[in-house]
């Protein structure tokens, strides 16, 4: 963080297929917005993407992407993404990428490791679409595995593994009545203020009108928020509304991502 209180990129290193766009400072939320760009068409067989982002004490960062991550059809092989995030005491990190879109016959694994120091705060959101719905290509990926691990002060507070075939999720979506184009959202909120109840009623009020949403408290210092939307438009609106509901307690979430 600079002497004037603004967050800055102290160091960066990347190579294809990653690219970092010019950061944008949001003076209202006092947060630096960084777009991580994949300039290629999407994710192909054999691709392995690794990222490591650290937010130092006093800094505030929003990391997002400009467009959906498309995982293309694979005749053989697989693709993998390994990402890690660390948040120091007194720092804030929001991770809010555009949705993951697995195409027919794709195989993809994503591993996320998050470490938040005591006194640090985090909002992490992960969005999943069923495929190219407009091409009648939903729930037809070959394999999808999403693993998430979150530690607070070195203590494990969340460990999840999502590994489903497309047909499994199609059956779940049909059972829930959410339709063939159902999209899934997973969010994690960590911070000392996460225990404040003021925002819970506002998030519960979002349930309905094509959105199913639920929350559960983590073993300490945070919440897990999961939601199912009837389509991609409703999914993005749900994330926007969740951020707005949390904004009173976590003012950094008022940072304008310049796209929602």
Tab-separated table of C-alpha atoms in Angstrom:
chain	number	residue	atom	x	y	z
A	1	UNK	CA	0.000	0.000	0.000
A	2	UNK	CA	1.286	3.482	-0.878
A	3	UNK	CA	1.863	6.303	1.609
A	4	UNK	CA	-1.314	8.050	0.412
A	5	UNK	CA	-3.384	5.011	1.500
A	6	UNK	CA	-4.004	3.677	-1.998
A	7	UNK	CA	-3.474	0.019	-2.752
A	8	UNK	CA	-0.905	-0.646	-5.475
A	9	UNK	CA	0.513	-3.689	-7.233
A	10	UNK	CA	3.843	-4.120	-5.449
A	11	UNK	CA	4.992	-6.943	-7.729
A	12	UNK	CA	3.557	-8.906	-10.623
A	13	UNK	CA	4.691	-11.665	-12.928
A	14	UNK	CA	2.631	-13.513	-15.504
A	15	UNK	CA	2.866	-15.400	-18.768
A	16	UNK	CA	0.449	-16.793	-21.329
A	17	UNK	CA	-2.391	-17.410	-21.057
A	18	UNK	CA	-2.611	-14.835	-18.243
A	19	UNK	CA	-2.564	-11.065	-18.644
A	20	UNK	CA	-3.278	-8.313	-16.111
A	21	UNK	CA	-5.133	-5.298	-17.425
A	22	UNK	CA	-4.470	-1.769	-16.164
A	23	UNK	CA	-5.741	-1.576	-12.548
A	24	UNK	CA	-8.489	0.870	-11.586
A	25	UNK	CA	-8.721	2.657	-8.234
A	26	UNK	CA	-12.235	3.002	-6.793
A	27	UNK	CA	-11.987	6.075	-4.573
A	28	UNK	CA	-15.392	5.455	-2.941
A	29	UNK	CA	-14.706	1.885	-1.804
A	30	UNK	CA	-10.965	2.585	-1.395
A	31	UNK	CA	-10.259	-0.595	-3.342
A	32	UNK	CA	-8.045	-1.476	-6.295
A	33	UNK	CA	-9.814	-3.321	-9.135
A	34	UNK	CA	-7.685	-5.736	-11.165
A	35	UNK	CA	-8.878	-7.680	-14.221
A	36	UNK	CA	-7.179	-11.017	-14.902
A	37	UNK	CA	-7.504	-11.652	-18.631
A	38	UNK	CA	-7.113	-14.832	-20.657
A	39	UNK	CA	-6.523	-13.492	-24.191
A	40	UNK	CA	-6.955	-16.943	-25.759
A	41	UNK	CA	-10.299	-18.392	-26.866
A	42	UNK	CA	-10.655	-20.397	-23.654
A	43	UNK	CA	-9.355	-23.424	-21.776
A	44	UNK	CA	-8.120	-26.362	-23.857
A	45	UNK	CA	-6.951	-29.905	-23.188
A	46	UNK	CA	-3.537	-29.943	-21.514
A	47	UNK	CA	-3.813	-26.378	-20.181
A	48	UNK	CA	-2.640	-25.829	-16.623
A	49	UNK	CA	-3.156	-22.457	-15.049
A	50	UNK	CA	-1.472	-21.485	-11.783
A	51	UNK	CA	-2.020	-18.230	-9.900
A	52	UNK	CA	-0.873	-16.893	-6.542
A	53	UNK	CA	-2.238	-13.599	-5.193
A	54	UNK	CA	-1.242	-12.051	-1.855
A	55	UNK	CA	-2.815	-8.959	-0.260
A	56	UNK	CA	-0.614	-7.220	2.305
A	57	UNK	CA	-1.677	-5.438	5.482
A	58	UNK	CA	-3.827	-2.355	4.886
A	59	UNK	CA	-4.416	-3.109	1.196
A	60	UNK	CA	-7.811	-3.692	-0.436
A	61	UNK	CA	-8.165	-5.594	-3.718
A	62	UNK	CA	-10.949	-6.804	-6.011
A	63	UNK	CA	-9.872	-9.461	-8.526
A	64	UNK	CA	-12.225	-10.289	-11.372
A	65	UNK	CA	-12.317	-11.338	-15.024
A	66	UNK	CA	-13.862	-9.551	-18.008
A	67	UNK	CA	-15.646	-12.583	-19.458
A	68	UNK	CA	-16.684	-16.161	-18.755
A	69	UNK	CA	-14.081	-18.931	-18.664
A	70	UNK	CA	-15.012	-21.454	-21.344
A	71	UNK	CA	-13.698	-25.013	-21.077
A	72	UNK	CA	-13.731	-26.478	-24.575
A	73	UNK	CA	-14.438	-30.027	-25.714
A	74	UNK	CA	-11.556	-32.467	-25.202
A	75	UNK	CA	-11.131	-35.662	-27.189
A	76	UNK	CA	-8.633	-36.780	-24.566
A	77	UNK	CA	-6.713	-35.263	-21.675
A	78	UNK	CA	-7.888	-32.681	-19.181
A	79	UNK	CA	-7.260	-29.095	-18.032
A	80	UNK	CA	-6.411	-27.840	-14.565
A	81	UNK	CA	-6.444	-24.577	-12.618
A	82	UNK	CA	-4.623	-24.157	-9.309
A	83	UNK	CA	-5.156	-20.847	-7.530
A	84	UNK	CA	-4.100	-19.603	-4.111
A	85	UNK	CA	-4.968	-16.414	-2.250
A	86	UNK	CA	-3.534	-15.020	0.982
A	87	UNK	CA	-4.885	-12.080	2.977
A	88	UNK	CA	-2.862	-10.380	5.719
A	89	UNK	CA	-4.290	-8.883	8.909
A	90	UNK	CA	-5.994	-5.577	8.154
A	91	UNK	CA	-6.315	-6.405	4.445
A	92	UNK	CA	-9.365	-7.051	2.250
A	93	UNK	CA	-9.675	-9.326	-0.792
A	94	UNK	CA	-12.661	-9.914	-3.040
A	95	UNK	CA	-12.436	-12.582	-5.753
A	96	UNK	CA	-15.310	-12.371	-8.223
A	97	UNK	CA	-14.616	-14.004	-11.610
A	98	UNK	CA	-17.173	-14.377	-14.359
A	99	UNK	CA	-18.861	-17.817	-14.572
A	100	UNK	CA	-17.186	-21.063	-15.577
A	101	UNK	CA	-18.816	-22.576	-18.685
A	102	UNK	CA	-17.894	-26.238	-19.346
A	103	UNK	CA	-18.600	-27.300	-22.941
A	104	UNK	CA	-19.672	-30.731	-24.126
A	105	UNK	CA	-17.055	-33.429	-23.489
A	106	UNK	CA	-14.750	-31.204	-21.406
A	107	UNK	CA	-12.729	-32.335	-18.386
A	108	UNK	CA	-11.613	-29.723	-15.873
A	109	UNK	CA	-10.306	-29.513	-12.319
A	110	UNK	CA	-9.991	-26.351	-10.234
A	111	UNK	CA	-8.237	-26.247	-6.858
A	112	UNK	CA	-8.563	-23.124	-4.686
A	113	UNK	CA	-6.538	-22.522	-1.526
A	114	UNK	CA	-7.326	-19.453	0.604
A	115	UNK	CA	-5.408	-18.361	3.717
A	116	UNK	CA	-6.716	-15.398	5.722
A	117	UNK	CA	-4.722	-14.083	8.678
A	118	UNK	CA	-6.613	-13.160	11.841
A	119	UNK	CA	-7.926	-9.644	11.245
A	120	UNK	CA	-8.078	-10.081	7.457
A	121	UNK	CA	-11.318	-10.124	5.453
A	122	UNK	CA	-12.422	-11.934	2.294
A	123	UNK	CA	-15.346	-12.372	-0.079
A	124	UNK	CA	-14.860	-15.183	-2.598
A	125	UNK	CA	-17.463	-16.039	-5.251
A	126	UNK	CA	-17.438	-18.883	-7.745
A	127	UNK	CA	-20.097	-19.162	-10.463
A	128	UNK	CA	-20.974	-22.155	-12.658
A	129	UNK	CA	-23.165	-22.269	-15.763
A	130	UNK	CA	-24.444	-25.579	-17.218
A	131	UNK	CA	-22.841	-25.053	-20.629
A	132	UNK	CA	-23.877	-23.378	-23.866
A	133	UNK	CA	-27.612	-23.319	-23.209
A	134	UNK	CA	-28.355	-21.426	-26.441
A	135	UNK	CA	-26.746	-24.312	-28.372
A	136	UNK	CA	-28.809	-26.907	-26.484
A	137	UNK	CA	-25.557	-27.990	-24.832
A	138	UNK	CA	-26.250	-28.062	-21.105
A	139	UNK	CA	-24.917	-30.542	-18.532
A	140	UNK	CA	-22.843	-32.414	-21.125
A	141	UNK	CA	-19.314	-32.047	-19.776
A	142	UNK	CA	-17.349	-35.249	-19.148
A	143	UNK	CA	-15.800	-34.381	-15.781
A	144	UNK	CA	-15.778	-31.393	-13.475
A	145	UNK	CA	-14.044	-31.134	-10.091
A	146	UNK	CA	-13.981	-27.959	-7.982
A	147	UNK	CA	-12.068	-28.045	-4.685
A	148	UNK	CA	-12.007	-25.184	-2.170
A	149	UNK	CA	-10.097	-24.889	1.085
A	150	UNK	CA	-10.230	-21.864	3.403
A	151	UNK	CA	-8.087	-21.256	6.483
A	152	UNK	CA	-8.438	-18.460	9.015
A	153	UNK	CA	-5.443	-17.780	11.231
A	154	UNK	CA	-4.019	-21.115	10.117
A	155	UNK	CA	-7.151	-23.037	11.167
A	156	UNK	CA	-9.148	-24.932	8.550
A	157	UNK	CA	-12.684	-23.501	8.499
A	158	UNK	CA	-13.961	-24.800	5.155
A	159	UNK	CA	-13.086	-27.681	2.876
A	160	UNK	CA	-15.352	-28.526	-0.060
A	161	UNK	CA	-15.133	-30.834	-3.043
A	162	UNK	CA	-17.626	-30.630	-5.874
A	163	UNK	CA	-17.251	-33.477	-8.357
A	164	UNK	CA	-20.294	-34.219	-10.465
A	165	UNK	CA	-21.111	-35.342	-13.962
A	166	UNK	CA	-23.346	-33.115	-16.020
A	167	UNK	CA	-26.171	-35.662	-15.821
A	168	UNK	CA	-25.995	-35.645	-12.005
A	169	UNK	CA	-26.507	-31.889	-11.855
A	170	UNK	CA	-29.181	-31.968	-14.536
A	171	UNK	CA	-31.172	-34.368	-12.369
A	172	UNK	CA	-30.651	-32.143	-9.317
A	173	UNK	CA	-31.772	-29.032	-11.216
A	174	UNK	CA	-34.871	-30.792	-12.508
A	175	UNK	CA	-35.698	-32.105	-9.025
A	176	UNK	CA	-35.379	-28.600	-7.572
A	177	UNK	CA	-37.580	-27.184	-10.332
A	178	UNK	CA	-34.898	-24.690	-11.344
A	179	UNK	CA	-34.988	-25.629	-15.025
A	180	UNK	CA	-32.555	-26.850	-17.662
A	181	UNK	CA	-30.580	-23.602	-17.635
A	182	UNK	CA	-29.969	-23.569	-13.877
A	183	UNK	CA	-26.740	-21.920	-12.743
A	184	UNK	CA	-24.912	-22.387	-9.456
A	185	UNK	CA	-23.169	-19.888	-7.181
A	186	UNK	CA	-20.882	-20.478	-4.226
A	187	UNK	CA	-19.680	-17.607	-2.024
A	188	UNK	CA	-17.528	-17.491	1.108
A	189	UNK	CA	-17.429	-14.533	3.492
A	190	UNK	CA	-14.649	-14.302	6.083
A	191	UNK	CA	-14.028	-11.519	8.578
A	192	UNK	CA	-14.579	-10.294	12.118
A	193	UNK	CA	-17.772	-8.546	11.045
A	194	UNK	CA	-19.151	-11.723	9.426
A	195	UNK	CA	-20.908	-12.564	12.685
A	196	UNK	CA	-23.060	-9.431	12.580
A	197	UNK	CA	-26.676	-10.394	11.780
A	198	UNK	CA	-27.760	-7.192	10.037
A	199	UNK	CA	-27.283	-8.505	6.498
A	200	UNK	CA	-28.847	-11.957	6.937
A	201	UNK	CA	-32.446	-10.804	6.552
A	202	UNK	CA	-31.560	-8.905	3.367
A	203	UNK	CA	-29.978	-12.011	1.804
A	204	UNK	CA	-32.846	-14.268	2.894
A	205	UNK	CA	-35.238	-11.814	1.249
A	206	UNK	CA	-33.578	-12.486	-2.108
A	207	UNK	CA	-34.955	-16.040	-2.148
A	208	UNK	CA	-37.636	-16.481	-4.811
A	209	UNK	CA	-38.292	-15.192	-8.319
A	210	UNK	CA	-36.004	-17.746	-9.954
A	211	UNK	CA	-33.419	-17.758	-7.150
A	212	UNK	CA	-32.821	-20.349	-4.426
A	213	UNK	CA	-30.409	-19.198	-1.725
A	214	UNK	CA	-29.162	-20.508	1.610
A	215	UNK	CA	-26.486	-19.709	4.190
A	216	UNK	CA	-24.553	-21.645	6.811
A	217	UNK	CA	-22.102	-20.414	9.417
A	218	UNK	CA	-18.533	-21.698	9.251
A	219	UNK	CA	-16.847	-23.142	12.333
A	220	UNK	CA	-15.542	-19.638	13.050
A	221	UNK	CA	-15.161	-16.249	11.443
A	222	UNK	CA	-17.292	-16.657	8.340
A	223	UNK	CA	-20.267	-17.827	6.310
A	224	UNK	CA	-20.923	-20.026	3.298
A	225	UNK	CA	-23.566	-18.695	0.889
A	226	UNK	CA	-24.897	-20.958	-1.861
A	227	UNK	CA	-27.427	-20.103	-4.523
A	228	UNK	CA	-29.094	-21.581	-7.612
A	229	UNK	CA	-30.467	-19.294	-10.314
A	230	UNK	CA	-32.812	-20.102	-13.167
A	231	UNK	CA	-30.427	-18.689	-15.797
A	232	UNK	CA	-27.221	-16.729	-16.284
A	233	UNK	CA	-28.900	-13.329	-16.091
A	234	UNK	CA	-30.524	-14.218	-12.784
A	235	UNK	CA	-27.198	-15.596	-11.518
A	236	UNK	CA	-25.368	-12.329	-12.131
A	237	UNK	CA	-28.199	-10.304	-10.615
A	238	UNK	CA	-28.103	-12.541	-7.533
A	239	UNK	CA	-24.400	-11.885	-7.019
A	240	UNK	CA	-24.952	-8.151	-7.465
A	241	UNK	CA	-27.757	-8.211	-4.871
A	242	UNK	CA	-25.719	-10.293	-2.400
A	243	UNK	CA	-22.854	-7.800	-2.612
A	244	UNK	CA	-25.316	-4.943	-2.049
A	245	UNK	CA	-26.826	-6.692	0.990
A	246	UNK	CA	-23.383	-7.166	2.512
A	247	UNK	CA	-22.154	-3.681	1.596
A	248	UNK	CA	-23.396	-2.043	4.797
A	249	UNK	CA	-21.215	-4.293	6.953
A	250	UNK	CA	-18.405	-4.699	4.413
A	251	UNK	CA	-18.105	-1.342	2.605
A	252	UNK	CA	-15.313	-2.623	0.328
A	253	UNK	CA	-18.022	-4.640	-1.455
A	254	UNK	CA	-19.381	-1.379	-2.828
A	255	UNK	CA	-16.412	-1.352	-5.232
A	256	UNK	CA	-17.800	-0.990	-8.749
A	257	UNK	CA	-16.598	-3.948	-10.873
A	258	UNK	CA	-17.480	-1.816	-13.907
A	259	UNK	CA	-19.569	-4.539	-15.523
A	260	UNK	CA	-22.472	-5.740	-13.346
